Amino acid sequence: MPGPASLHAAPRHPHAWAWFALALHLAVALAWWQLGWRWGLPLLLALHLGFVWGTLRPGSRLFGPVRRSFPATGRDVWLTIDDGPSDDTAAVLDLLDAHGAKATFFLVGERAAARPELVREIAARGHGIGNHSHTHPQARFWALGPRAMRREILDCQQALTAITGTSPRWFRAVVGHANPFVHAPLRDAGLSRLAWSARGYDAVESDPARVAARIAADLAPGAIVLLHEGAPHGRSVDIIAAVLARTQGAGYRAVVPVG
């Protein structure tokens, strides 16, 4: 399996953003005092928009570390499947077995607690299990405060650990949005944040061929592929089948990196 021991790295300084933000606000205040509001106000707006951008842009490292690819030694890619367990999980596991592929399933804590047998089956078949929040508050995850964010991450971690006996090591932010309060609970739980480098928007796009083509365009050794199960359109299994076929047809192997 590819990947050095340093692949996983939990945040070490999760509050560094606060000092950075304070320094920038002091700089803006100084500019306002010396140059007036015509300069100070635009600078303040630009600063706040920068923080919003850093929260909403998947893969942003503004508030802490995140991995968007991995060091592959060959034509290896990392399949990640979000939002389970679901009615699709068993079929997805059979698909992965049929293709000799491995994946990491980023599971929602309350869904896992309701269907622990599926979680154990994922682990039994040699796939990875990651933390994808406890309730998956899709519309407001980006705006959660420190207490709510800590509950989302640590409650999910506790639920998954209780089911499998092993603590997840990877976290995927809901919709990829990570605000300043994500990384402190990640450090406390020993979690490392994972984003992606290839996606087909399969949570909303229902055409398997179109999703597979989008993902294929971004494939490269070490790519992290974002997929979903249980999407409302009901075609997640067909989409994953198309992506697996396209990936293997291009000579790539789906692995779960170690480290």
CSV table of C-alpha atoms in Angstrom, one decimal:
chain,number,residue,atom,x,y,z
A,1,MET,CA,0.0,0.0,0.0
A,2,PRO,CA,1.2,3.5,-0.8
A,3,GLY,CA,1.7,6.3,1.7
A,4,PRO,CA,4.4,7.2,4.2
A,5,ALA,CA,3.8,7.2,8.0
A,6,SER,CA,3.3,11.0,7.9
A,7,LEU,CA,0.2,10.8,5.6
A,8,HIS,CA,-2.0,11.2,8.7
A,9,ALA,CA,-1.4,14.4,10.7
A,10,ALA,CA,-3.9,15.8,13.2
A,11,PRO,CA,-3.8,19.6,13.7
A,12,ARG,CA,-1.2,20.7,16.1
A,13,HIS,CA,-2.1,24.4,16.4
A,14,PRO,CA,-5.8,24.6,15.9
A,15,HIS,CA,-6.1,28.1,17.4
A,16,ALA,CA,-3.3,29.7,15.3
A,17,TRP,CA,-6.0,31.3,13.1
A,18,ALA,CA,-7.2,33.5,16.0
A,19,TRP,CA,-3.8,35.2,16.4
A,20,PHE,CA,-3.6,35.6,12.6
A,21,ALA,CA,-7.1,37.1,12.5
A,22,LEU,CA,-6.2,39.5,15.4
A,23,ALA,CA,-3.1,40.7,13.7
A,24,LEU,CA,-5.0,41.3,10.4
A,25,HIS,CA,-7.7,43.2,12.2
A,26,LEU,CA,-5.1,45.4,14.0
A,27,ALA,CA,-3.5,46.1,10.6
A,28,VAL,CA,-6.9,47.1,9.2
A,29,ALA,CA,-7.6,49.3,12.3
A,30,LEU,CA,-4.3,51.0,11.8
A,31,ALA,CA,-5.0,51.6,8.1
A,32,TRP,CA,-8.5,53.0,9.0
A,33,TRP,CA,-6.9,55.4,11.5
A,34,GLN,CA,-4.2,56.6,9.2
A,35,LEU,CA,-6.0,56.6,5.8
A,36,GLY,CA,-9.7,57.0,6.8
A,37,TRP,CA,-12.8,54.9,6.2
A,38,ARG,CA,-12.4,55.0,2.4
A,39,TRP,CA,-9.5,52.6,2.8
A,40,GLY,CA,-10.4,51.1,6.1
A,41,LEU,CA,-13.9,49.9,5.2
A,42,PRO,CA,-12.9,48.1,1.9
A,43,LEU,CA,-10.0,46.4,3.7
A,44,LEU,CA,-12.3,45.2,6.5
A,45,LEU,CA,-14.8,43.8,4.0
A,46,ALA,CA,-12.0,42.1,2.1
A,47,LEU,CA,-10.7,40.6,5.3
A,48,HIS,CA,-14.1,39.2,6.3
A,49,LEU,CA,-14.8,37.9,2.8
A,50,GLY,CA,-11.5,36.1,2.9
A,51,PHE,CA,-12.5,34.3,6.1
A,52,VAL,CA,-15.9,33.4,4.4
A,53,TRP,CA,-14.0,32.1,1.4
A,54,GLY,CA,-11.7,30.0,3.6
A,55,THR,CA,-14.7,28.4,5.3
A,56,LEU,CA,-16.8,27.6,2.2
A,57,ARG,CA,-14.1,26.6,-0.2
A,58,PRO,CA,-13.5,22.8,0.1
A,59,GLY,CA,-9.8,22.1,0.6
A,60,SER,CA,-9.0,25.5,2.0
A,61,ARG,CA,-6.1,25.4,4.5
A,62,LEU,CA,-6.9,28.8,6.0
A,63,PHE,CA,-7.8,27.5,9.4
A,64,GLY,CA,-5.9,24.3,9.5
A,65,PRO,CA,-4.3,21.4,7.6
A,66,VAL,CA,-6.3,19.3,5.1
A,67,ARG,CA,-5.1,16.6,2.7
A,68,ARG,CA,-6.3,16.8,-1.0
A,69,SER,CA,-4.1,14.1,-2.5
A,70,PHE,CA,-1.7,11.4,-1.3
A,71,PRO,CA,1.8,10.3,-2.5
A,72,ALA,CA,1.1,7.3,-4.7
A,73,THR,CA,3.8,5.0,-5.9
A,74,GLY,CA,1.8,3.9,-9.0
A,75,ARG,CA,-1.5,4.6,-10.6
A,76,ASP,CA,-3.4,4.5,-7.4
A,77,VAL,CA,-6.4,6.6,-6.3
A,78,TRP,CA,-8.3,6.8,-3.1
A,79,LEU,CA,-12.0,6.4,-3.3
A,80,THR,CA,-14.0,8.1,-0.6
A,81,ILE,CA,-17.8,7.5,-0.1
A,82,ASP,CA,-19.7,10.0,2.0
A,83,ASP,CA,-23.1,10.1,3.8
A,84,GLY,CA,-23.6,6.4,4.8
A,85,PRO,CA,-24.5,4.0,6.0
A,86,SER,CA,-27.6,3.8,3.8
A,87,ASP,CA,-29.8,1.4,1.8
A,88,ASP,CA,-27.0,1.5,-0.8
A,89,THR,CA,-24.2,0.3,1.4
A,90,ALA,CA,-24.5,-3.4,0.9
A,91,ALA,CA,-24.7,-3.1,-2.9
A,92,VAL,CA,-21.7,-0.7,-2.9
A,93,LEU,CA,-19.7,-3.2,-0.9
A,94,ASP,CA,-20.5,-5.9,-3.4
A,95,LEU,CA,-19.5,-3.6,-6.2
A,96,LEU,CA,-16.1,-2.8,-4.6
A,97,ASP,CA,-15.5,-6.5,-4.0
A,98,ALA,CA,-16.3,-7.3,-7.6
A,99,HIS,CA,-13.8,-4.7,-8.8
A,100,GLY,CA,-11.1,-5.6,-6.2
A,101,ALA,CA,-11.3,-2.1,-5.0
A,102,LYS,CA,-11.0,-0.5,-1.5
A,103,ALA,CA,-12.6,2.7,-0.3
A,104,THR,CA,-13.0,4.8,2.8
A,105,PHE,CA,-16.6,5.3,3.9
A,106,PHE,CA,-17.2,8.7,5.7
A,107,LEU,CA,-20.1,7.8,7.9
A,108,VAL,CA,-22.7,9.9,9.7
A,109,GLY,CA,-22.7,9.1,13.4
A,110,GLU,CA,-26.5,8.9,14.0
A,111,ARG,CA,-27.0,6.9,10.8
A,112,ALA,CA,-24.2,4.5,11.9
A,113,ALA,CA,-25.8,4.1,15.3
A,114,ALA,CA,-29.1,3.1,13.6
A,115,ARG,CA,-27.4,0.5,11.4
A,116,PRO,CA,-24.4,-0.8,13.2
A,117,GLU,CA,-24.4,-4.1,11.2
A,118,LEU,CA,-23.5,-2.1,8.0
A,119,VAL,CA,-20.7,-0.3,9.7
A,120,ARG,CA,-19.2,-3.6,11.0
A,121,GLU,CA,-19.6,-5.1,7.5
A,122,ILE,CA,-17.7,-2.2,5.9
A,123,ALA,CA,-14.8,-2.8,8.4
A,124,ALA,CA,-15.0,-6.6,7.9
A,125,ARG,CA,-14.5,-6.2,4.2
A,126,GLY,CA,-11.3,-4.3,4.7
A,127,HIS,CA,-12.5,-0.8,3.9
A,128,GLY,CA,-11.7,2.4,5.9
A,129,ILE,CA,-14.2,4.2,8.1
A,130,GLY,CA,-14.1,8.0,8.6
A,131,ASN,CA,-15.9,10.6,10.6
A,132,HIS,CA,-18.4,12.7,8.7
A,133,SER,CA,-20.2,14.5,11.6
A,134,HIS,CA,-22.9,13.1,13.9
A,135,THR,CA,-26.0,14.5,12.3
A,136,HIS,CA,-24.8,15.9,8.9
A,137,PRO,CA,-26.2,19.4,9.3
A,138,GLN,CA,-25.7,20.2,5.6
A,139,ALA,CA,-27.2,23.7,5.5
A,140,ARG,CA,-25.5,25.0,8.7
A,141,PHE,CA,-22.4,23.0,9.3
A,142,TRP,CA,-20.3,26.0,8.0
A,143,ALA,CA,-21.8,28.3,10.7
A,144,LEU,CA,-21.7,26.0,13.8
A,145,GLY,CA,-20.1,27.5,16.9
A,146,PRO,CA,-17.4,25.8,18.9
A,147,ARG,CA,-19.7,23.8,21.2
A,148,ALA,CA,-21.9,22.6,18.4
A,149,MET,CA,-19.0,21.7,16.2
A,150,ARG,CA,-17.3,19.8,19.0
A,151,ARG,CA,-20.5,17.8,19.6
A,152,GLU,CA,-20.8,17.0,15.9
A,153,ILE,CA,-17.3,15.7,15.6
A,154,LEU,CA,-16.8,14.0,18.9
A,155,ASP,CA,-20.2,12.4,19.1
A,156,CYS,CA,-19.6,10.8,15.7
A,157,GLN,CA,-16.2,9.7,16.8
A,158,GLN,CA,-17.7,8.0,19.9
A,159,ALA,CA,-20.5,6.3,18.0
A,160,LEU,CA,-18.1,4.8,15.3
A,161,THR,CA,-15.6,3.8,17.9
A,162,ALA,CA,-18.3,2.0,20.0
A,163,ILE,CA,-19.5,0.1,16.9
A,164,THR,CA,-16.1,-1.0,15.5
A,165,GLY,CA,-13.8,-0.9,18.5
A,166,THR,CA,-11.4,1.3,16.4
A,167,SER,CA,-11.3,5.1,16.4
A,168,PRO,CA,-11.5,6.7,12.9
A,169,ARG,CA,-8.4,8.6,11.9
A,170,TRP,CA,-9.9,10.7,9.1
A,171,PHE,CA,-12.5,13.4,9.1
A,172,ARG,CA,-14.5,14.9,6.1
A,173,ALA,CA,-16.2,18.2,6.7
A,174,VAL,CA,-19.9,18.3,5.7
A,175,VAL,CA,-20.1,19.7,2.1
A,176,GLY,CA,-16.3,20.3,2.6
A,177,HIS,CA,-17.0,23.4,4.6
A,178,ALA,CA,-14.6,23.9,7.6
A,179,ASN,CA,-14.9,27.0,9.7
A,180,PRO,CA,-12.4,28.1,12.4
A,181,PHE,CA,-13.9,25.8,15.0
A,182,VAL,CA,-13.3,22.5,13.2
A,183,HIS,CA,-9.7,21.8,14.0
A,184,ALA,CA,-9.6,22.0,17.8
A,185,PRO,CA,-11.9,18.9,18.2
A,186,LEU,CA,-10.0,17.2,15.4
A,187,ARG,CA,-6.8,17.6,17.4
A,188,ASP,CA,-8.5,16.3,20.5
A,189,ALA,CA,-9.8,13.2,18.7
A,190,GLY,CA,-6.6,12.6,16.8
A,191,LEU,CA,-8.4,13.2,13.4
A,192,SER,CA,-6.9,14.4,10.2
A,193,ARG,CA,-9.1,16.3,7.7
A,194,LEU,CA,-9.5,14.9,4.2
A,195,ALA,CA,-10.8,16.8,1.2
A,196,TRP,CA,-10.6,15.6,-2.4
A,197,SER,CA,-9.1,16.3,-5.8
A,198,ALA,CA,-11.7,14.6,-8.1
A,199,ARG,CA,-15.5,14.9,-8.0
A,200,GLY,CA,-18.4,14.5,-10.3
A,201,TYR,CA,-21.2,16.2,-8.2
A,202,ASP,CA,-22.9,12.8,-7.8
A,203,ALA,CA,-24.9,14.0,-4.8
A,204,VAL,CA,-27.1,16.0,-7.2
A,205,GLU,CA,-26.1,14.7,-10.7
A,206,SER,CA,-28.0,11.5,-11.5
A,207,ASP,CA,-26.3,10.6,-14.9
A,208,PRO,CA,-23.7,7.9,-14.2
A,209,ALA,CA,-21.8,8.6,-17.4
A,210,ARG,CA,-21.6,12.3,-16.8
A,211,VAL,CA,-20.3,11.8,-13.3
A,212,ALA,CA,-17.8,9.3,-14.3
A,213,ALA,CA,-16.5,11.5,-17.1
A,214,ARG,CA,-16.1,14.5,-14.7
A,215,ILE,CA,-14.1,12.4,-12.3
A,216,ALA,CA,-12.0,10.8,-15.1
A,217,ALA,CA,-11.0,14.3,-16.2
A,218,ASP,CA,-9.4,14.9,-12.8
A,219,LEU,CA,-7.8,11.5,-12.2
A,220,ALA,CA,-4.1,11.3,-11.6
A,221,PRO,CA,-1.9,9.1,-9.4
A,222,GLY,CA,-2.7,10.1,-5.8
A,223,ALA,CA,-6.1,11.6,-6.5
A,224,ILE,CA,-8.7,11.5,-3.8
A,225,VAL,CA,-12.1,10.8,-5.4
A,226,LEU,CA,-15.3,12.1,-3.8
A,227,LEU,CA,-18.4,9.9,-4.1
A,228,HIS,CA,-21.7,9.6,-2.2
A,229,GLU,CA,-24.2,6.9,-1.2
A,230,GLY,CA,-27.9,7.2,-0.5
A,231,ALA,CA,-28.3,10.3,-2.7
A,232,PRO,CA,-31.9,11.5,-3.2
A,233,HIS,CA,-31.9,10.7,-6.9
A,234,GLY,CA,-31.5,7.0,-6.1
A,235,ARG,CA,-28.7,6.3,-8.5
A,236,SER,CA,-25.7,6.2,-6.3
A,237,VAL,CA,-25.0,2.5,-6.9
A,238,ASP,CA,-25.1,3.0,-10.7
A,239,ILE,CA,-22.9,6.0,-10.4
A,240,ILE,CA,-20.3,4.2,-8.3
A,241,ALA,CA,-20.4,1.3,-10.7
A,242,ALA,CA,-19.7,3.6,-13.6
A,243,VAL,CA,-16.8,5.4,-11.8
A,244,LEU,CA,-15.2,2.0,-10.9
A,245,ALA,CA,-15.4,0.9,-14.5
A,246,ARG,CA,-14.0,4.1,-15.8
A,247,THR,CA,-11.3,4.2,-13.2
A,248,GLN,CA,-10.1,0.7,-13.8
A,249,GLY,CA,-10.5,1.1,-17.6
A,250,ALA,CA,-7.9,4.0,-17.3
A,251,GLY,CA,-5.5,1.7,-15.5
A,252,TYR,CA,-6.0,3.0,-11.9
A,253,ARG,CA,-6.3,1.0,-8.8
A,254,ALA,CA,-8.5,2.0,-5.9
A,255,VAL,CA,-6.7,1.7,-2.6
A,256,VAL,CA,-6.9,2.9,1.0
A,257,PRO,CA,-3.5,4.4,1.8
A,258,VAL,CA,-1.8,3.6,5.0
A,259,GLY,CA,-0.1,6.0,7.3
